[in-house]
Short mmCIF file of C-alpha atoms in Angstrom, two decimals:
data_model
loop_
_atom_site.label_atom_id
_atom_site.label_comp_id
_atom_site.label_asym_id
_atom_site.label_seq_id
_atom_site.Cartn_x
_atom_site.Cartn_y
_atom_site.Cartn_z
CA MET L 1 -20.52 -39.63 2.75
CA HIS L 2 -18.24 -39.47 -0.26
CA TYR L 3 -15.88 -42.49 -0.70
CA THR L 4 -12.97 -42.74 -3.09
CA HIS L 5 -11.17 -46.00 -3.77
CA ILE L 6 -7.93 -45.77 -5.81
CA ASP L 7 -6.04 -48.80 -7.02
CA TYR L 8 -3.55 -47.90 -9.71
CA ALA L 9 0.17 -47.56 -10.20
CA GLY L 10 0.60 -46.34 -13.73
CA ASP L 11 -0.86 -43.67 -15.92
CA GLY L 12 -3.57 -45.82 -17.49
CA ARG L 13 -6.66 -45.94 -15.36
CA VAL L 14 -10.50 -46.06 -15.51
CA LYS L 15 -12.61 -44.09 -13.07
CA PHE L 16 -16.21 -45.06 -12.35
CA VAL L 17 -18.17 -42.17 -10.96
CA PHE L 18 -21.34 -42.95 -8.93
CA SER L 19 -23.57 -40.47 -7.19
CA ASP L 20 -21.74 -40.82 -3.86
CA THR L 21 -18.61 -42.94 -4.78
CA VAL L 22 -15.67 -42.78 -7.15
CA VAL L 23 -13.79 -46.02 -7.93
CA THR L 24 -10.45 -45.69 -9.75
CA LEU L 25 -8.65 -48.77 -11.06
CA SER L 26 -5.54 -49.34 -13.08
CA LEU L 27 -6.01 -49.99 -16.84
CA ALA L 28 -3.88 -52.25 -18.93
CA THR L 29 -2.35 -50.61 -22.02
CA ASP L 30 -4.16 -53.18 -24.23
CA ALA L 31 -7.53 -52.97 -22.51
CA THR L 32 -10.70 -53.03 -24.66
CA PHE L 33 -14.16 -51.63 -24.11
CA GLU L 34 -15.19 -55.23 -23.24
CA ASP L 35 -12.61 -55.25 -20.39
CA ILE L 36 -13.97 -52.00 -19.04
CA ALA L 37 -17.55 -53.25 -19.25
CA ARG L 38 -16.66 -56.47 -17.54
CA THR L 39 -14.84 -54.56 -14.70
CA LEU L 40 -17.94 -52.43 -14.27
CA GLY L 41 -20.11 -55.54 -14.15
CA ASP L 42 -17.82 -57.03 -11.45
CA LEU L 43 -18.44 -54.02 -9.18
CA LYS L 44 -21.30 -54.36 -6.72
CA THR L 45 -23.83 -52.27 -8.71
CA SER L 46 -26.41 -53.00 -6.07
CA ARG L 47 -24.08 -51.25 -3.61
CA HIS L 48 -23.18 -48.27 -5.77
CA GLY L 49 -26.11 -48.02 -8.23
CA ASN L 50 -25.56 -47.00 -11.85
CA PRO L 51 -22.53 -44.90 -12.76
CA VAL L 52 -23.08 -41.27 -13.75
CA ALA L 53 -19.79 -41.12 -15.63
CA ILE L 54 -16.92 -43.29 -16.74
CA ASP L 55 -13.60 -41.57 -17.26
CA VAL L 56 -10.77 -43.38 -19.04
CA THR L 57 -7.16 -42.20 -18.98
CA LEU L 58 -4.76 -43.94 -21.36
CA ALA L 59 -1.13 -44.49 -20.51
CA ARG L 60 1.40 -42.62 -22.64
CA GLU L 61 3.84 -44.58 -24.69
CA ALA L 62 7.40 -44.51 -23.46
CA ARG L 63 9.61 -42.09 -25.31
CA VAL L 64 12.86 -43.40 -26.67
#
């Protein structure tokens, strides 16, 4: 069964793609690779396994 969890409000997000699950989370505008790695480590990797892809979408800067 394919399961998708989405938890974001803005344009900035990180998507962890597993073989049977996609987890999408909001991403702070000042997030670092360390933040993304820590978030991945916080996920239950024993439940999902290793990710097959990580997709990062950055928020656009507000136009004046």
